[in-house]
Amino acid sequence: IALFANLAGCDRPAPEPQANNTVSETKANPTLDVKKITFLNVTDGDVAALWMAIKDKNDDRTYRPQSEEIAKYEHRIRFLADQLQEDRRMVANRTVQTRDLLAEQDIHESLLTLLDGMVEVARTGVVGNYGAYCQWYLNLRQSKLDHSATIVNMKKLKHK
């Protein structure tokens, strides 16, 4: 429940762009500049997969994702955005935020693991938007379920 307030902020408009955190400044060297982005803004959907690939390896300053790696994120982001009628950048933002909120509780999952779980839930036709999926996931993990058990429980929720 404590995490609900934190995740609910995703529905608020993005903060005003600040120096070094928007895509509009990333044309010269996209990988290096995308590393500086803290939150994808409305116009940043075209770099959502690159941004997530970089965020998944945040501790490696030299990491530069290859196109095949970026495609893994892109495929999942597109599926979830299409399936749940969600904006691609918000799928990316919410997934990163979910990962970070879990890490604060010493629960560590990769972004691909989170995306794969959400894809599995969406494929079963569970009713809800991506923000609701992330909130359910956080609540179930907060109740000490592991990733697999959380996904199993989420797939039991109301279907279309």
mmCIF file of C-alpha atoms in Angstrom:
data_model
loop_
_atom_site.group_PDB
_atom_site.id
_atom_site.type_symbol
_atom_site.label_atom_id
_atom_site.label_comp_id
_atom_site.label_asym_id
_atom_site.label_seq_id
_atom_site.Cartn_x
_atom_site.Cartn_y
_atom_site.Cartn_z
ATOM 1 C CA ILE A 1 0.000 0.000 0.000
ATOM 2 C CA ALA A 2 2.864 2.368 0.777
ATOM 3 C CA LEU A 3 4.125 1.896 -2.758
ATOM 4 C CA PHE A 4 0.778 2.929 -4.253
ATOM 5 C CA ALA A 5 1.423 6.600 -3.677
ATOM 6 C CA ASN A 6 4.841 6.320 -5.294
ATOM 7 C CA LEU A 7 3.597 4.589 -8.441
ATOM 8 C CA ALA A 8 0.539 6.786 -8.766
ATOM 9 C CA GLY A 9 2.865 9.651 -9.704
ATOM 10 C CA CYS A 10 3.325 8.118 -13.150
ATOM 11 C CA ASP A 11 -0.017 9.554 -14.214
ATOM 12 C CA ARG A 12 1.109 13.090 -13.510
ATOM 13 C CA PRO A 13 2.545 15.126 -16.353
ATOM 14 C CA ALA A 14 6.272 14.769 -16.752
ATOM 15 C CA PRO A 15 8.371 17.389 -14.980
ATOM 16 C CA GLU A 16 9.621 20.312 -17.001
ATOM 17 C CA PRO A 17 12.703 19.298 -18.970
ATOM 18 C CA GLN A 18 15.970 20.052 -17.228
ATOM 19 C CA ALA A 19 19.418 20.256 -18.699
ATOM 20 C CA ASN A 20 20.790 16.855 -19.715
ATOM 21 C CA ASN A 21 17.637 14.832 -19.177
ATOM 22 C CA THR A 22 15.677 15.105 -22.407
ATOM 23 C CA VAL A 23 15.957 13.365 -25.726
ATOM 24 C CA SER A 24 15.959 16.600 -27.687
ATOM 25 C CA GLU A 25 19.605 16.966 -26.643
ATOM 26 C CA THR A 26 20.609 13.446 -27.730
ATOM 27 C CA LYS A 27 21.118 13.741 -31.461
ATOM 28 C CA ALA A 28 24.950 13.755 -31.515
ATOM 29 C CA ASN A 29 25.549 10.572 -29.498
ATOM 30 C CA PRO A 30 22.247 8.923 -28.611
ATOM 31 C CA THR A 31 23.597 6.175 -26.325
ATOM 32 C CA LEU A 32 25.690 8.500 -24.187
ATOM 33 C CA ASP A 33 22.997 11.149 -24.032
ATOM 34 C CA VAL A 34 20.163 8.718 -23.309
ATOM 35 C CA LYS A 35 22.117 7.588 -20.245
ATOM 36 C CA LYS A 36 21.467 11.051 -18.785
ATOM 37 C CA ILE A 37 17.679 10.769 -19.042
ATOM 38 C CA THR A 38 15.977 10.143 -15.717
ATOM 39 C CA PHE A 39 12.352 10.049 -16.929
ATOM 40 C CA LEU A 40 11.014 9.786 -20.481
ATOM 41 C CA ASN A 41 8.973 12.813 -21.499
ATOM 42 C CA VAL A 42 6.011 12.841 -23.878
ATOM 43 C CA THR A 43 8.221 13.158 -26.953
ATOM 44 C CA ASP A 44 10.713 10.486 -25.856
ATOM 45 C CA GLY A 45 8.852 7.334 -26.902
ATOM 46 C CA ASP A 46 11.217 6.703 -29.798
ATOM 47 C CA VAL A 47 14.098 5.950 -27.398
ATOM 48 C CA ALA A 48 12.130 3.927 -24.827
ATOM 49 C CA ALA A 49 13.793 0.606 -25.703
ATOM 50 C CA LEU A 50 17.314 2.072 -25.833
ATOM 51 C CA TRP A 51 16.698 3.850 -22.517
ATOM 52 C CA MET A 52 15.464 0.648 -20.860
ATOM 53 C CA ALA A 53 18.408 -1.368 -22.161
ATOM 54 C CA ILE A 54 20.752 1.207 -20.668
ATOM 55 C CA LYS A 55 18.790 1.388 -17.397
ATOM 56 C CA ASP A 56 18.959 -2.394 -17.069
ATOM 57 C CA LYS A 57 22.769 -2.138 -16.999
ATOM 58 C CA ASN A 58 22.938 1.142 -15.098
ATOM 59 C CA ASP A 59 25.985 0.071 -13.102
ATOM 60 C CA ASP A 60 28.099 -0.416 -16.254
ATOM 61 C CA ARG A 61 29.183 3.035 -17.454
ATOM 62 C CA THR A 62 30.734 1.604 -20.617
ATOM 63 C CA TYR A 63 27.662 -0.389 -21.677
ATOM 64 C CA ARG A 64 26.397 0.353 -25.175
ATOM 65 C CA PRO A 65 23.514 -1.904 -26.142
ATOM 66 C CA GLN A 66 23.594 -3.597 -29.524
ATOM 67 C CA SER A 67 20.583 -3.476 -31.820
ATOM 68 C CA GLU A 68 19.606 -7.074 -30.931
ATOM 69 C CA GLU A 69 19.505 -6.156 -27.239
ATOM 70 C CA ILE A 70 17.448 -3.035 -27.876
ATOM 71 C CA ALA A 71 15.043 -5.099 -30.001
ATOM 72 C CA LYS A 72 14.291 -7.352 -26.994
ATOM 73 C CA TYR A 73 12.992 -4.346 -25.078
ATOM 74 C CA GLU A 74 11.271 -2.825 -28.098
ATOM 75 C CA HIS A 75 9.297 -5.989 -28.836
ATOM 76 C CA ARG A 76 8.010 -6.230 -25.263
ATOM 77 C CA ILE A 77 7.287 -2.506 -24.924
ATOM 78 C CA ARG A 78 5.333 -2.472 -28.193
ATOM 79 C CA PHE A 79 3.340 -5.557 -27.247
ATOM 80 C CA LEU A 80 2.364 -4.115 -23.858
ATOM 81 C CA ALA A 81 1.603 -0.676 -25.293
ATOM 82 C CA ASP A 82 -0.612 -2.179 -28.001
ATOM 83 C CA GLN A 83 -2.286 -4.757 -25.766
ATOM 84 C CA LEU A 84 -3.028 -2.329 -22.934
ATOM 85 C CA GLN A 85 -3.531 0.826 -25.051
ATOM 86 C CA GLU A 86 -0.666 2.473 -23.223
ATOM 87 C CA ASP A 87 1.988 4.905 -24.339
ATOM 88 C CA ARG A 88 5.381 3.258 -24.991
ATOM 89 C CA ARG A 89 7.264 5.762 -22.869
ATOM 90 C CA MET A 90 4.939 5.155 -19.926
ATOM 91 C CA VAL A 91 5.489 1.396 -20.161
ATOM 92 C CA ALA A 92 9.212 2.147 -19.961
ATOM 93 C CA ASN A 93 8.870 4.718 -17.154
ATOM 94 C CA ARG A 94 6.590 2.521 -15.051
ATOM 95 C CA THR A 95 8.770 -0.546 -15.491
ATOM 96 C CA VAL A 96 11.899 1.316 -14.398
ATOM 97 C CA GLN A 97 10.012 2.873 -11.503
ATOM 98 C CA THR A 98 8.700 -0.541 -10.438
ATOM 99 C CA ARG A 99 12.211 -1.995 -10.545
ATOM 100 C CA ASP A 100 13.551 0.908 -8.498
ATOM 101 C CA LEU A 101 10.777 0.673 -5.887
ATOM 102 C CA LEU A 102 11.453 -3.043 -5.519
ATOM 103 C CA ALA A 103 15.181 -2.391 -5.124
ATOM 104 C CA GLU A 104 14.423 -0.058 -2.222
ATOM 105 C CA GLN A 105 13.004 -3.148 -0.492
ATOM 106 C CA ASP A 106 16.034 -5.232 -1.475
ATOM 107 C CA ILE A 107 14.053 -7.063 -4.174
ATOM 108 C CA HIS A 108 16.025 -7.179 -7.407
ATOM 109 C CA GLU A 109 14.611 -8.012 -10.838
ATOM 110 C CA SER A 110 15.903 -7.063 -14.254
ATOM 111 C CA LEU A 111 13.769 -4.877 -16.469
ATOM 112 C CA LEU A 112 13.479 -7.724 -18.991
ATOM 113 C CA THR A 113 12.215 -10.043 -16.245
ATOM 114 C CA LEU A 114 9.586 -7.482 -15.275
ATOM 115 C CA LEU A 115 8.573 -6.919 -18.901
ATOM 116 C CA ASP A 116 8.368 -10.666 -19.555
ATOM 117 C CA GLY A 117 6.130 -11.136 -16.537
ATOM 118 C CA MET A 118 3.840 -8.297 -17.585
ATOM 119 C CA VAL A 119 3.663 -9.680 -21.134
ATOM 120 C CA GLU A 120 2.640 -13.049 -19.711
ATOM 121 C CA VAL A 121 -0.121 -11.396 -17.657
ATOM 122 C CA ALA A 122 -1.332 -9.303 -20.615
ATOM 123 C CA ARG A 123 -1.462 -12.369 -22.874
ATOM 124 C CA THR A 124 -3.960 -13.999 -20.497
ATOM 125 C CA GLY A 125 -6.304 -11.035 -20.940
ATOM 126 C CA VAL A 126 -6.184 -9.625 -17.421
ATOM 127 C CA VAL A 127 -8.213 -6.406 -17.326
ATOM 128 C CA GLY A 128 -6.269 -3.299 -16.374
ATOM 129 C CA ASN A 129 -3.815 -0.754 -17.636
ATOM 130 C CA TYR A 130 -0.058 -0.983 -17.284
ATOM 131 C CA GLY A 131 -0.015 1.217 -14.199
ATOM 132 C CA ALA A 132 -2.450 -1.178 -12.507
ATOM 133 C CA TYR A 133 -0.302 -4.155 -13.511
ATOM 134 C CA CYS A 134 2.760 -2.539 -11.946
ATOM 135 C CA GLN A 135 0.862 -1.673 -8.782
ATOM 136 C CA TRP A 136 -0.484 -5.235 -8.416
ATOM 137 C CA TYR A 137 3.010 -6.550 -8.982
ATOM 138 C CA LEU A 138 4.461 -4.264 -6.299
ATOM 139 C CA ASN A 139 1.738 -5.174 -3.808
ATOM 140 C CA LEU A 140 2.210 -8.906 -4.347
ATOM 141 C CA ARG A 141 5.980 -8.665 -4.109
ATOM 142 C CA GLN A 142 5.585 -6.582 -0.964
ATOM 143 C CA SER A 143 3.635 -9.512 0.498
ATOM 144 C CA LYS A 144 6.811 -11.597 0.053
ATOM 145 C CA LEU A 145 5.867 -13.542 -3.089
ATOM 146 C CA ASP A 146 8.664 -14.218 -5.563
ATOM 147 C CA HIS A 147 8.449 -13.144 -9.199
ATOM 148 C CA SER A 148 6.954 -16.406 -10.510
ATOM 149 C CA ALA A 149 4.298 -16.621 -7.794
ATOM 150 C CA THR A 150 3.425 -12.968 -8.340
ATOM 151 C CA ILE A 151 2.859 -13.517 -12.063
ATOM 152 C CA VAL A 152 0.764 -16.644 -11.387
ATOM 153 C CA ASN A 153 -1.398 -14.654 -8.963
ATOM 154 C CA MET A 154 -1.753 -11.745 -11.353
ATOM 155 C CA LYS A 155 -2.909 -14.070 -14.136
ATOM 156 C CA LYS A 156 -5.808 -15.116 -11.882
ATOM 157 C CA LEU A 157 -7.201 -11.580 -11.776
ATOM 158 C CA LYS A 158 -10.288 -10.522 -13.742
ATOM 159 C CA HIS A 159 -10.122 -11.415 -17.437
ATOM 160 C CA LYS A 160 -11.691 -9.741 -20.456
#
